[in-house]
Coordinates of C-alpha atoms in Angstrom, one line a residue:
X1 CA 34.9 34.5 -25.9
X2 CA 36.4 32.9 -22.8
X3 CA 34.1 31.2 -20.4
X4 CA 34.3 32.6 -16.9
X5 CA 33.5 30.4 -14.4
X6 CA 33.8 32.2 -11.6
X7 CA 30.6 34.3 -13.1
X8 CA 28.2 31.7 -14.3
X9 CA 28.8 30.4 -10.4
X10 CA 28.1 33.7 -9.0
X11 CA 25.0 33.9 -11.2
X12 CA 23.9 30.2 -10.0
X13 CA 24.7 30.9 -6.8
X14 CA 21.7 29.8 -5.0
X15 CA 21.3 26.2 -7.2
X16 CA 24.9 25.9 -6.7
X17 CA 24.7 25.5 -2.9
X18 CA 21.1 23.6 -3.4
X19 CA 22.7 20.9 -5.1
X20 CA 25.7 20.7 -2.5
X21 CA 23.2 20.4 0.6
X22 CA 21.8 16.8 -1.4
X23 CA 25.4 16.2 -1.3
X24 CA 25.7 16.8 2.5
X25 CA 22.3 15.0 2.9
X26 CA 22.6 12.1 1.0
X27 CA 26.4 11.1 1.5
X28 CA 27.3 10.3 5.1
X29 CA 30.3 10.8 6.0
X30 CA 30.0 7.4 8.3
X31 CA 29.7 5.3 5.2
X32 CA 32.9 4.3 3.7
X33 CA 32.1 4.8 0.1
X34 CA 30.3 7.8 0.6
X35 CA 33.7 8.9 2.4
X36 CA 35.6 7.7 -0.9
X37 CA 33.5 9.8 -3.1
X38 CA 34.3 13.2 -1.2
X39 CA 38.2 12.2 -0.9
X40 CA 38.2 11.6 -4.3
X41 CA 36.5 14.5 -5.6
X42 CA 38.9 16.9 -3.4
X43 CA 41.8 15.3 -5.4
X44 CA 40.3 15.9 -8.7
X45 CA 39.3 19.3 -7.3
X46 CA 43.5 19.8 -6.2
X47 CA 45.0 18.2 -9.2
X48 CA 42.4 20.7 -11.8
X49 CA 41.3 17.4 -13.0
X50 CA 38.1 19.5 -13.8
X51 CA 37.7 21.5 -16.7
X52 CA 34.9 23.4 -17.8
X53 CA 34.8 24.0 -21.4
X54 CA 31.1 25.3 -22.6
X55 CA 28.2 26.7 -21.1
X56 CA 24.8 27.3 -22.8
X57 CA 23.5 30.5 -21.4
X58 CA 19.8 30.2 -23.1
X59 CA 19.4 26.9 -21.5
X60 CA 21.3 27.2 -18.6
X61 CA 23.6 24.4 -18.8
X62 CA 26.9 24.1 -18.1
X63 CA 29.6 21.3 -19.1
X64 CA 32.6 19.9 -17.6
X65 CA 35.2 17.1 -18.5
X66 CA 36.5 15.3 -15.4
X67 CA 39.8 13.8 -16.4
X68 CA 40.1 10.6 -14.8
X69 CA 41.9 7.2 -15.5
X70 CA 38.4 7.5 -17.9
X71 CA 37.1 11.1 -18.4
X72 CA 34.0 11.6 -17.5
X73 CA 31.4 14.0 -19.0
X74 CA 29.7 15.8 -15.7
X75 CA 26.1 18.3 -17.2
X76 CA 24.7 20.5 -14.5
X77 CA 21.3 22.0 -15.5
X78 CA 21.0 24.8 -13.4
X79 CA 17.3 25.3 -14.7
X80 CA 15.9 22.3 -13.8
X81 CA 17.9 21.5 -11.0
X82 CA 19.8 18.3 -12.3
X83 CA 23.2 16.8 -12.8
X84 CA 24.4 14.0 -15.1
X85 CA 27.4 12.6 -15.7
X86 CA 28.5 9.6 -18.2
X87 CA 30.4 7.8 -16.0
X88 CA 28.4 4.3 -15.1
X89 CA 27.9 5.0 -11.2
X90 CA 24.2 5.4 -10.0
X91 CA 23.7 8.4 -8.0
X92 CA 26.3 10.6 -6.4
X93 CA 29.9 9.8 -7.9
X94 CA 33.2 11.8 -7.4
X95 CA 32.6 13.4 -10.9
X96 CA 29.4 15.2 -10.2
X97 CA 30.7 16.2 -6.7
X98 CA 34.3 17.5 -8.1
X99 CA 32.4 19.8 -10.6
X100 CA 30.2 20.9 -8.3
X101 CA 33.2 21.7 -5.7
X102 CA 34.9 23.6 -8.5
X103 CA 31.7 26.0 -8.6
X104 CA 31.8 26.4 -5.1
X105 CA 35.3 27.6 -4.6
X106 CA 34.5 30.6 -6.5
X107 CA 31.8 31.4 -3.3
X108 CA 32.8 30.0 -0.3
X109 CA 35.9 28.2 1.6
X110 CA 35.6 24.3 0.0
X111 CA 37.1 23.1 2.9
X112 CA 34.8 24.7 5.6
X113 CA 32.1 22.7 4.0
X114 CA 34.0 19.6 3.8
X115 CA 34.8 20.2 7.5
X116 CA 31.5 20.7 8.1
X117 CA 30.2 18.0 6.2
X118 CA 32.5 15.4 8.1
X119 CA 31.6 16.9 11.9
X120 CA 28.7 15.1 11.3
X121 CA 30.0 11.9 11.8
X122 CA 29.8 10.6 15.6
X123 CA 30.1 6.8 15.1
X124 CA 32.0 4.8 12.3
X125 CA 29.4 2.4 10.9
X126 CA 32.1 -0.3 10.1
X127 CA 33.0 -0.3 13.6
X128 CA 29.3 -0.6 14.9
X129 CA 28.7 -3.4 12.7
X130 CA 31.7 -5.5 13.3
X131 CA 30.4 -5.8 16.7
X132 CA 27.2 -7.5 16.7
X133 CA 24.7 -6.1 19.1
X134 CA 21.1 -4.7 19.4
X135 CA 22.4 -1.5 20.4
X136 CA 25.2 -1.2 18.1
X137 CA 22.6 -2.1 15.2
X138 CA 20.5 1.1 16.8
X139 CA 23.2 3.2 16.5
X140 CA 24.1 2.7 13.2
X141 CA 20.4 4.0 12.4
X142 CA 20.6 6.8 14.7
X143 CA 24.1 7.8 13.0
X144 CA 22.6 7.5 9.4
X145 CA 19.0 8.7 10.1
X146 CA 20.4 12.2 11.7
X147 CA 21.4 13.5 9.0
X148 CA 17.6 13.8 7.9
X149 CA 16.1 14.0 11.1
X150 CA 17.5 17.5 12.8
X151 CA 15.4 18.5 15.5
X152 CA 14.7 22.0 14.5
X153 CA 14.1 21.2 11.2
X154 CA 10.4 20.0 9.7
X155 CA 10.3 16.6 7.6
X156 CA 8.1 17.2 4.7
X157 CA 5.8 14.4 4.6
X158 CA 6.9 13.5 0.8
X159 CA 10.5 12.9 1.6
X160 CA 9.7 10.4 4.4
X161 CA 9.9 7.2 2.1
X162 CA 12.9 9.1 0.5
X163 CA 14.6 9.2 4.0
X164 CA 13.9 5.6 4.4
X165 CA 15.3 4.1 1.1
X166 CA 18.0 6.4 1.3
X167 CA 19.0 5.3 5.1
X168 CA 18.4 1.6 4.1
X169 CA 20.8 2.0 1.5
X170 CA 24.2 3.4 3.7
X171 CA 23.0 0.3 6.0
X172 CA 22.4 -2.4 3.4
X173 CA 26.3 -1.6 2.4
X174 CA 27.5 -3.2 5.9
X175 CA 25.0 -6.5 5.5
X176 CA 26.5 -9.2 7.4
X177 CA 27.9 -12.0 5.2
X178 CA 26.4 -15.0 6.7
X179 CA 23.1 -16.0 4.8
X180 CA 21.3 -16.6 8.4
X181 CA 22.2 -13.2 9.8
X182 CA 21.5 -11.6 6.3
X183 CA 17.5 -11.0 6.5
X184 CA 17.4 -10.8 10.0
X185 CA 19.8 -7.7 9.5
X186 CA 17.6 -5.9 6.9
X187 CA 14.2 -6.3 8.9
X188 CA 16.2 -5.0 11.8
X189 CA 17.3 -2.3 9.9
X190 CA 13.7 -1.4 8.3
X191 CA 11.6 -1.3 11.4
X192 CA 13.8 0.6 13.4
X193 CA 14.1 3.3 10.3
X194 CA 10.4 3.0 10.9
X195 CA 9.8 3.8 14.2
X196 CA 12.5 6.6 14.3
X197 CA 10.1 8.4 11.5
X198 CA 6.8 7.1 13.5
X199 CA 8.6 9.2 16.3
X200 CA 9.6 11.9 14.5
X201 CA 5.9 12.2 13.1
X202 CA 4.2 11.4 17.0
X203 CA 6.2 14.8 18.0
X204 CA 5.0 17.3 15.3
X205 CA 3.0 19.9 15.6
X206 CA 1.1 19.2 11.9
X207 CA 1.9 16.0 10.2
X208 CA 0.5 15.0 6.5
X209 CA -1.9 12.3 7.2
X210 CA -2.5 11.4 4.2
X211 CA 1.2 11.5 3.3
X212 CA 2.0 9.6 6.5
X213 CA -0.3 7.0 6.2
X214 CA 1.0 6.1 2.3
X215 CA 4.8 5.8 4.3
X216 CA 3.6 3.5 6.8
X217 CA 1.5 1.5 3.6
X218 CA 4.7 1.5 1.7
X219 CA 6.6 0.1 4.6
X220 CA 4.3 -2.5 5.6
X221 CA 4.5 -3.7 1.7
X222 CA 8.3 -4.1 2.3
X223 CA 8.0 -5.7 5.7
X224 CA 6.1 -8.2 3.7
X225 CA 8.8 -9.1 1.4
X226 CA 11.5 -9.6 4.5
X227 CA 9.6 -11.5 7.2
X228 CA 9.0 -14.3 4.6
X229 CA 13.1 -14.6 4.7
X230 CA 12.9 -15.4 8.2
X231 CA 13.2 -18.9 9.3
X232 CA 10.1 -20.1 11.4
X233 CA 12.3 -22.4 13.0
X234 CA 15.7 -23.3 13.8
X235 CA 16.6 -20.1 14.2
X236 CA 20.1 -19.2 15.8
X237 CA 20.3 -18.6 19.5
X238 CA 22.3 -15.5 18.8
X239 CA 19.4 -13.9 17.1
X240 CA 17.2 -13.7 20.2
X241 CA 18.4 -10.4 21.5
X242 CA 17.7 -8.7 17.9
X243 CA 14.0 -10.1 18.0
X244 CA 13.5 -9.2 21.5
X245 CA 14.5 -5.5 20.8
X246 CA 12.4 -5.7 17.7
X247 CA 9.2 -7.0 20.1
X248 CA 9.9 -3.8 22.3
X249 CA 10.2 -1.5 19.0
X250 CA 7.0 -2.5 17.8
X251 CA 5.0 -2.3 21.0
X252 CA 6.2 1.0 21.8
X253 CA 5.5 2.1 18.2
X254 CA 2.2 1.0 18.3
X255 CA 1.4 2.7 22.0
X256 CA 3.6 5.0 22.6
X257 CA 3.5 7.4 19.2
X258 CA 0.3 8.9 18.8
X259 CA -2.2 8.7 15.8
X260 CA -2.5 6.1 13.2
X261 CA -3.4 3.1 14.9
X262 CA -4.8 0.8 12.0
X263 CA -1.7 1.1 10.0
X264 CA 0.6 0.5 12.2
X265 CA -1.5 -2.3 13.7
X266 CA -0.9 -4.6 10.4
X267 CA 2.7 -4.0 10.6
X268 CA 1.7 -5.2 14.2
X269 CA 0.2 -8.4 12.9
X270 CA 2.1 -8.8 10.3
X271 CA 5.0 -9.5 12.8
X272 CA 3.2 -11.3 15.2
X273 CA 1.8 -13.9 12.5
X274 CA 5.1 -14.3 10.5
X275 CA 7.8 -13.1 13.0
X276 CA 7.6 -13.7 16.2
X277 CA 6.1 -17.4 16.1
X278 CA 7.2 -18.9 19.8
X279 CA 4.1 -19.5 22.0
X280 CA 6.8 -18.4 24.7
X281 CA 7.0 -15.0 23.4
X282 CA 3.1 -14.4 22.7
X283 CA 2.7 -15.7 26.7
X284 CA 5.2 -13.1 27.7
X285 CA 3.8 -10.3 25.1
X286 CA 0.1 -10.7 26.7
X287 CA 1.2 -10.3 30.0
X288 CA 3.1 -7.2 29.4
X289 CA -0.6 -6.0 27.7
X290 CA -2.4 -6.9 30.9
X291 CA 0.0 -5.1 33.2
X292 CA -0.1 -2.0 31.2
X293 CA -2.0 1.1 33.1
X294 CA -4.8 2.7 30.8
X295 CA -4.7 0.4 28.2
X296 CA -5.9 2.4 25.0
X297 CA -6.4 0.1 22.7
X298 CA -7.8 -3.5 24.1
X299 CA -8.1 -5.1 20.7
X300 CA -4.5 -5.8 20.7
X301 CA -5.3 -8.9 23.5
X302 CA -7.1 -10.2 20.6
X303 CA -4.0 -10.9 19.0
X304 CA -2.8 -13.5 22.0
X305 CA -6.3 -14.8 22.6
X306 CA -6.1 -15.8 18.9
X307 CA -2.7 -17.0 19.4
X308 CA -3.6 -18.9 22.3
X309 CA -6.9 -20.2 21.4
X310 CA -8.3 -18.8 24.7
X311 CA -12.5 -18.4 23.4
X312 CA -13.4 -17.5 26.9
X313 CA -11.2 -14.2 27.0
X314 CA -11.9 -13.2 23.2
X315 CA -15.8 -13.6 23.9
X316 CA -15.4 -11.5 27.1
X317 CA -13.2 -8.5 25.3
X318 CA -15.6 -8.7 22.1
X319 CA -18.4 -7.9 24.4
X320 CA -17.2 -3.9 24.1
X321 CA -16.7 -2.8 20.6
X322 CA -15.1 0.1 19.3
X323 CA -17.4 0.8 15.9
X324 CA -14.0 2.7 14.9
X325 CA -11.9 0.3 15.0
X326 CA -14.2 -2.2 12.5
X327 CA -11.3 -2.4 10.0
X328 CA -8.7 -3.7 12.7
X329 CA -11.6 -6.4 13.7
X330 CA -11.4 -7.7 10.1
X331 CA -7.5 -7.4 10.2
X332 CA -7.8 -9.4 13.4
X333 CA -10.4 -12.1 11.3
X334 CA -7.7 -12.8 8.4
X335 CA -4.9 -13.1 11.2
X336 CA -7.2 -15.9 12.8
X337 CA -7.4 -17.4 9.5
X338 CA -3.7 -17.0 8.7
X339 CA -3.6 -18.9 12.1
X340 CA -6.0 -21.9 11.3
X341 CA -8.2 -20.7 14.2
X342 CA -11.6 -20.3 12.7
X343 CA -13.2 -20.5 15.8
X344 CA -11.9 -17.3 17.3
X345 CA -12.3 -15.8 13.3
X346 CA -16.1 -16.7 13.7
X347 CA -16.5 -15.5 17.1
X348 CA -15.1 -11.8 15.6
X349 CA -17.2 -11.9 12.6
X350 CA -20.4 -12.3 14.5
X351 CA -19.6 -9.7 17.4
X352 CA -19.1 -6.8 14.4
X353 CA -21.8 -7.6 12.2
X354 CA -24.1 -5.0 13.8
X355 CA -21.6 -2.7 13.1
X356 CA -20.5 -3.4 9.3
X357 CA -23.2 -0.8 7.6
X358 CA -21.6 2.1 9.3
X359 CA -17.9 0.9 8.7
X360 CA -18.8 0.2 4.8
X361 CA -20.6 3.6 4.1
X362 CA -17.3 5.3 5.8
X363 CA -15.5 3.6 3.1
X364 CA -14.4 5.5 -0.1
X365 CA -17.2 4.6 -3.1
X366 CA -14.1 3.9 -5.1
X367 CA -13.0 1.4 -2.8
X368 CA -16.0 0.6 -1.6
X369 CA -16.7 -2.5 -3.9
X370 CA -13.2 -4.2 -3.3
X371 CA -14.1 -4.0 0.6
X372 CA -17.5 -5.7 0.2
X373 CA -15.7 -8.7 -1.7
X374 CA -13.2 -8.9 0.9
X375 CA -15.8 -8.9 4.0
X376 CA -18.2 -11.4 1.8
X377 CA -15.3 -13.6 1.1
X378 CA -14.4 -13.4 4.9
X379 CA -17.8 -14.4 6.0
X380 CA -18.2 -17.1 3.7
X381 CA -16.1 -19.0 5.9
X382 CA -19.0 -19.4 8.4
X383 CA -22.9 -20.3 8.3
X384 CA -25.0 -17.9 9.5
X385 CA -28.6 -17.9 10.6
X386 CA -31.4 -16.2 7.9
X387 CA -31.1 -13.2 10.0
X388 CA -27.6 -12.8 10.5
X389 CA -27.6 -13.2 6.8
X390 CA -30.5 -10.0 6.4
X391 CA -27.6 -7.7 8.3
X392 CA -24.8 -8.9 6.3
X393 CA -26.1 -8.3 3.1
X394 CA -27.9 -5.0 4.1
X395 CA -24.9 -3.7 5.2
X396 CA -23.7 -3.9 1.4
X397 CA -26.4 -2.4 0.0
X398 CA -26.9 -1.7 -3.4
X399 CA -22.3 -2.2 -3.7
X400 CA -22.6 -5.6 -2.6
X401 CA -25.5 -7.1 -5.0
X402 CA -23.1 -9.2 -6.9
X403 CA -22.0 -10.8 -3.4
X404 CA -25.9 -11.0 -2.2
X405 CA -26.3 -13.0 -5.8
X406 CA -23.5 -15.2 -5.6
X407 CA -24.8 -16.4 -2.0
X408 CA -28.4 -16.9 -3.5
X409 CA -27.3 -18.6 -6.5
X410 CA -25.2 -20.8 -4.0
X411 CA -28.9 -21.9 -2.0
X412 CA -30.9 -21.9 -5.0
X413 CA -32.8 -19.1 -3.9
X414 CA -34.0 -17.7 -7.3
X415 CA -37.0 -15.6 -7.0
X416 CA -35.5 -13.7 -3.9
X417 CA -32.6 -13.3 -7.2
X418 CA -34.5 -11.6 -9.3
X419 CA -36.4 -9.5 -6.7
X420 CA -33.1 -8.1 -5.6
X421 CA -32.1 -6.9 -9.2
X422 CA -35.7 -5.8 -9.6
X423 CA -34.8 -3.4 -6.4
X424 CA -31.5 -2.7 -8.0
X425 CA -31.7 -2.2 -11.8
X426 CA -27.7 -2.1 -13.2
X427 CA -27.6 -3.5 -16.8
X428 CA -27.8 -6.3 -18.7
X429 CA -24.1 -7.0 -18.6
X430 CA -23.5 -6.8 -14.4
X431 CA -26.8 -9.3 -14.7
X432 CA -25.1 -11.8 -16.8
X433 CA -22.3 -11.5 -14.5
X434 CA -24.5 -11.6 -11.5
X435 CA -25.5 -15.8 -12.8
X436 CA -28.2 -15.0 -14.6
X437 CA -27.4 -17.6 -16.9
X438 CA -27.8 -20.2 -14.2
X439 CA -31.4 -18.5 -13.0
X440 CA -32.1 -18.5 -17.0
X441 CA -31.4 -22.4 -17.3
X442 CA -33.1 -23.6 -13.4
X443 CA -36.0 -20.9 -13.4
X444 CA -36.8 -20.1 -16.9
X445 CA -40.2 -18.3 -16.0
X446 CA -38.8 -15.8 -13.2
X447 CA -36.0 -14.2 -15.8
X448 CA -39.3 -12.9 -18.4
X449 CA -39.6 -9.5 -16.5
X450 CA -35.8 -8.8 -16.5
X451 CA -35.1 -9.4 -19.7
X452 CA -38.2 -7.9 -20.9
X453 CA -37.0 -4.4 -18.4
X454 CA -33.5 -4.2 -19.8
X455 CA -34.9 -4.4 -23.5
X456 CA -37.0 -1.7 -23.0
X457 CA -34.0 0.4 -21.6
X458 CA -32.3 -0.4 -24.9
X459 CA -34.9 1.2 -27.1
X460 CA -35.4 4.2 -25.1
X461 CA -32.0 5.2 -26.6
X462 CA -33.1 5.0 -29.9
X463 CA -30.1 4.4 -32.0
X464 CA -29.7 1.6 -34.2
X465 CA -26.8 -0.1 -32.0
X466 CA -28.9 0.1 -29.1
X467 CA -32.0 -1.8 -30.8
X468 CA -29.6 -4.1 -32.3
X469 CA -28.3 -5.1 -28.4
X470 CA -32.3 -5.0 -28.0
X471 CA -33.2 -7.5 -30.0
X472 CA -29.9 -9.9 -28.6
X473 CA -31.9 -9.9 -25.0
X474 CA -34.6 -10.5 -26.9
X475 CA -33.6 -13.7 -28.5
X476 CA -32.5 -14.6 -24.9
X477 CA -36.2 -13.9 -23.5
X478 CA -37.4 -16.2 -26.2
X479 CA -35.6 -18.9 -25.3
X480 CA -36.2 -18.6 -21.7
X481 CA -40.4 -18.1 -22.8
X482 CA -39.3 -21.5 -24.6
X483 CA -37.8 -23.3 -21.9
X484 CA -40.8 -22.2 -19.5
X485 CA -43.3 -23.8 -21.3
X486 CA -44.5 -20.3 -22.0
X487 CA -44.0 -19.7 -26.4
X488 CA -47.7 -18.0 -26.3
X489 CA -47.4 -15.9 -23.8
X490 CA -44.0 -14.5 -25.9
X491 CA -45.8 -14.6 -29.3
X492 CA -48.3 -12.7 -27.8
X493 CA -45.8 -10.1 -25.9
X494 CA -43.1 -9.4 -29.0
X495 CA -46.3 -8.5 -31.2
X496 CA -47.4 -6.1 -29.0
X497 CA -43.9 -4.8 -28.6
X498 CA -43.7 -4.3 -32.8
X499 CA -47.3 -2.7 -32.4
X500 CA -46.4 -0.2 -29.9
X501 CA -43.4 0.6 -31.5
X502 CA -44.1 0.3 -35.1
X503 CA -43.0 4.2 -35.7
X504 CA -39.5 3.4 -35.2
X505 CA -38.2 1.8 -39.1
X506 CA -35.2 1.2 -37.6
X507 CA -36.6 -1.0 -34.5
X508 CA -38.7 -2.9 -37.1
X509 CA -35.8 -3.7 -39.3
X510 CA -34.1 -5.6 -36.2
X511 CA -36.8 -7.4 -35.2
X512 CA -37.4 -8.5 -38.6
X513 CA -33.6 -9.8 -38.8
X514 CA -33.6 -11.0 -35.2
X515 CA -36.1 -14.3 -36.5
X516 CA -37.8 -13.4 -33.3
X517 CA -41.6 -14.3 -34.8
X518 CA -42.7 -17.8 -34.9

C-alpha cells in the first residue's frame, strides 16, 4: 500500500504546526546559524532531498530519510510530541526542519511561514556585536528575547528558565574573542536576560510565585559561577561603560519591578560584594539611594554603610526594623563577613535578635533545621551576654537543641546539658550526636537519668531488637555509674530493673548476656 503523505499530514495537522511554532520560537532568524538551518532545509525541501518511506499508524510515527552528503534518519512521533534524527547535531538541525517543511506543504504556503518567520528579524546580531557598546549589547537581548516575550501573549512561569538558556544560547554564539572581554560579555548578557523577564513578571496581572522565585534562584546560582571570572582589579578601561549600565540594571530591577525583594536582593549583593568592588562606585551608588524620593526599602544603605565602614549610619538605620525583612538582615550579616567587617556584622546580629523567633517559626519545618545552623554558625562569630544568649537559643526552640548543646558543651555547662534534653526527649542516637560522650567522660553522675530514660523507651517496645539496643545503653550507664564513683547505686538500680521486669523471657535473656551484674 502506498503511503500518502499528504493524509497522515492532514490527520496530524495540529502537531504538525505545534512542532513548527518551536521552530519559529527557538531559531532566530537574527542568529546566523539558525539562519543556515532554515536555508538549508528549504533546499532539501526544493531538491526532494526528503523522502518518507514508512509510517506506523498504531504508534503514530512517521519516518523520513533526508538525503544529504550523509543521509540522515529524521522520526517524528506525532503521539508524544517529539522528533529525532540521527544526524550528530543537538537540537534543531536542517534535517528535522526539512521533514517537517515537507509535512507542512501539504497545509499551508511554506514560504508564507518562512516569510513570516524571517519578518521577525529587526537587527542583525553580528552587526550589533561587531560594534562594542552598552546599547548595542542591549539590543542584541531585546532582538533575541522578543521572540518569547510578545506583549499580548502570557509567559508561563515554567518556561522562564527555558527562555533564558535558550536566549543565552543565540548570544553566547557571538562571544567576543578576547579572554578579558569574554566573561564580562556573558554576565552582561545574563543579567539583562534577567531583568527583561523581572519586567515582564512586574507587569502581569498573575505571576507564579513560586515558579518565579525558583527563576530568580536558578539565576542567582549562575550569576555565582560568572562574577568569580571577573577580574577584581586591573580591569580594562573600556569595560566601565558595560559595568556602569549593569549598576543601573540592577538598581532599577531591584526598585523599580515590583514583588520579590529578598531574591532579587542577593543577586543585589552578590554583585556588589564580587562585582562592583571600587569604593568610588559604592560612594556614588549610596548617594543615588539617599536622593531617591520614598525610599521603599532602607536596608539597601546597609549595603554602603557596610562597604564604607560608616557604624554611626548603620546603628542609626538599624534602629527601625522591618521583622519581614529578617532574612535580608542575615543576607546583609554574611555580606559583612564576606567583607572582613565584623563590626558592622555584630552590630546587625544584635539589632534582629528580638526578632529571630518569629522569622524562624515562618520558616518551612523542612528547612527549618538548616536555617538554625546557619543563624547559630553566624552568631558564633560574636560573644554575647547570658541574656542575649536566653533569646538566641529560645528562638530555636526545640529545632535548634543540637546548636544550644554545641554552645554548652563549648562553656562546660553540663547540667544546664542535660536539663535541656530532659525538656526535649529525641533518642539516644541525636544524644550521642548532641556530645554526650564528652558529658559522659567530664560529668559521669549527671548522664544516670538519661541513659536510664532512653532504656526504658527501648523496652516499652517490646521486641527482642529493641531490648537488645536496651541493654547497649545499659552497659553505657554502667560505666558512667563506674566512673561516678557510684557502682552501688547501679547494682542496686539494674536489680530492680530485672525484678520489675522479670515477665519478659526475652528482656531477661539480654540482661543475662549483656554481663551487666557484678
Amino acid at each position: 500500500m502506498t503511503l500518502s503523505v499528504a493524509m497522515v499530514a492532514h490527520e496530524k495537522e495540529d502537531a504538525i504546526r505545534e512542532q513548527l511554532k518551536r521552530v519559529g520560537k527557538e531559531l532566530h532568524p537574527s542568529v546566523a546559524e539558525d539562519e543556515e538551518i532554515i536555508r538549508r532545509a528549504l533546499f532539501a525541501l526544493r531538491n526532494q532531498a526528503v523522502v518518507f518511506h514508512r509510517y506506523l499508524s498504531l504508534f503514530s510515527v512517521m519516518m523520513a530519510t533526508v538525503r544529504d552528503v550523509r543521509d540522515a534518519e529524521v522520526t517524528i512521533d506525532f503521539r508524544n510530541n517529539t522528533i529525532d534524527c540521527s544526524c550528530p547535531q543537538e537540537g534543531w538541525c536542517r534535517h528535522k526542519v526539512s521533514a517537517l517543511l515537507s509535512l507542512y506543504q501539504h497545509l499551508d504556503s511554506v514560504q508564507d511561514w518562512v516569510r513570516q518567520w524571517r519578518s521577525k528579524k529587526s537587527a542583525d546580531l553580528q552587526s550589533l556585536a561587531a560594534v562594542r557598546t552598552p546599547g548595542n549589547w542591549l539590543k542584541m537581548v531585546d532582538e533575541v528575547l522578543a521572540y518569547y516575550l510578545e506583549e499580548d501573549e502570557k509567559i508561563p512561569g515554567f518556561l522562564y528558565e527555558t527562555i533564558a538558556e535558550n536566549a543565552l544560547e543565540k548570544l553566547r554564539k557571538h562571544l567576543p574573542f578576547e579572554r578579558e572581554w569574554q566573561p564580562v560579555y556573558r554576565l552582561f548578557m545574563e543579567l539583562a536576560i534577567t531583568y527583561q523577564i523581572s519586567l515582564r513578571v512586574s507587569q502581569a496581572t498573575a505571576v507564579d510565585a513560586h515558579l518565579f522565585q525558583a527563576f530568580l534562584q536558578n539565576r542567582f546560582h549562575s550569576f555565582q559561577n560568572t562574577v568569580h571570572e571577573i577580574p577584581a582589579s586591573s580591569r580594562l578601561f573600556a569595560t566601565d561603560p558595560f559595568f556602569d549600565r549593569m549598576q543601573v540594571m540592577l538598581r532599577e530591577m531591584l526598585f523599580e519591578h515590583d514583588g520579590f525583594f529578598s531574591r532579587k536582593m542577593n543577586v543585589y549583593l552578590l554583585f556588589w560584594d564580587s562585582v562592583f568592588t571600587e569604593k568610588r562606585r559604592a560612594l556614588e551608588e549610596l548617594v543615588h539611594l539617599q536622593e531617591r524620593q520614598g525610599m521603599k526599602f532602607p536596608e539597601v544603605l546597609n549595603v554602603f554603610y557596610i562597604i564604607l565602614k560608616n557604624y554611626a549610619a548603620l546603628e542609626e538605620n538599624m534602629r527601625q526594623i522591618n521583622p519581614e525583612h529578617v532574612d535580608i538582615y542575615l543576607g546583609l550579616v554574611k555580606f559583612a563577613f564576606s567583607k572582613r567587617n565584623g563590626q558592622a556584622a555584630e552590630i546587625i546580629l544584635r539589632r534582629i535578635l528580638p526578632y529571630l523567633k518569629k522569622f524562624i517559626q515562618s520558616v518551612n519545618r523542612i528547612h527549618r533545621s538548616s536555617m538554625i545552623y546557619s543563624i547559630s554558625s553566624l552568631y558564633e562569630n560574636i560573644t554575647l551576654s547570658e541574656e542575649e544568649e536566653i533569646l538566641l537559643y529560645s528562638a530555636f526552640g526545640k529545632d535548634g537543641v543540637a546548636q544550644y548543646s554545641k554552645h554548652l558543651l563549648a562553656h562546660k555547662r553540663y547540667e544546664e546539658w542535660v536539663a535541656l534534653h530532659q525538656m526535649y526527649p529525641t533518642s539516644i542516637g541525636h544524644l550521642e550526636y548532641c556530645g554526650l560522650k564528652q558529658v559522659a567522660e567530664e560529668a559521669p553522675a549527671l548522664v544516670l537519668p538519661l541513659y536510664h530514660f532512653y532504656a526504658m523507651e527501648e523496652i516499652r517496645q517490646k521486641s527482642r531488637m529493641n531490648y537488645k539496643e536496651a541493654v547497649r545503653i545499659w552497659k553505657k550507664m554502667k560505666a558512667a555509674a563506674k566512673k561516678a564513683g557510684k557502682m552501688r547505686f547501679w547494682e542496686e538500680y539494674i536489680g530492680a530493673v530485672r525484678e520489675q521486669n522479670k515477665r519478659l523471657r526475652a528482656l531477661q535473656e539480654e540482661l543475662e548476656k549483656g554481663n551487666l551484674f557484678g
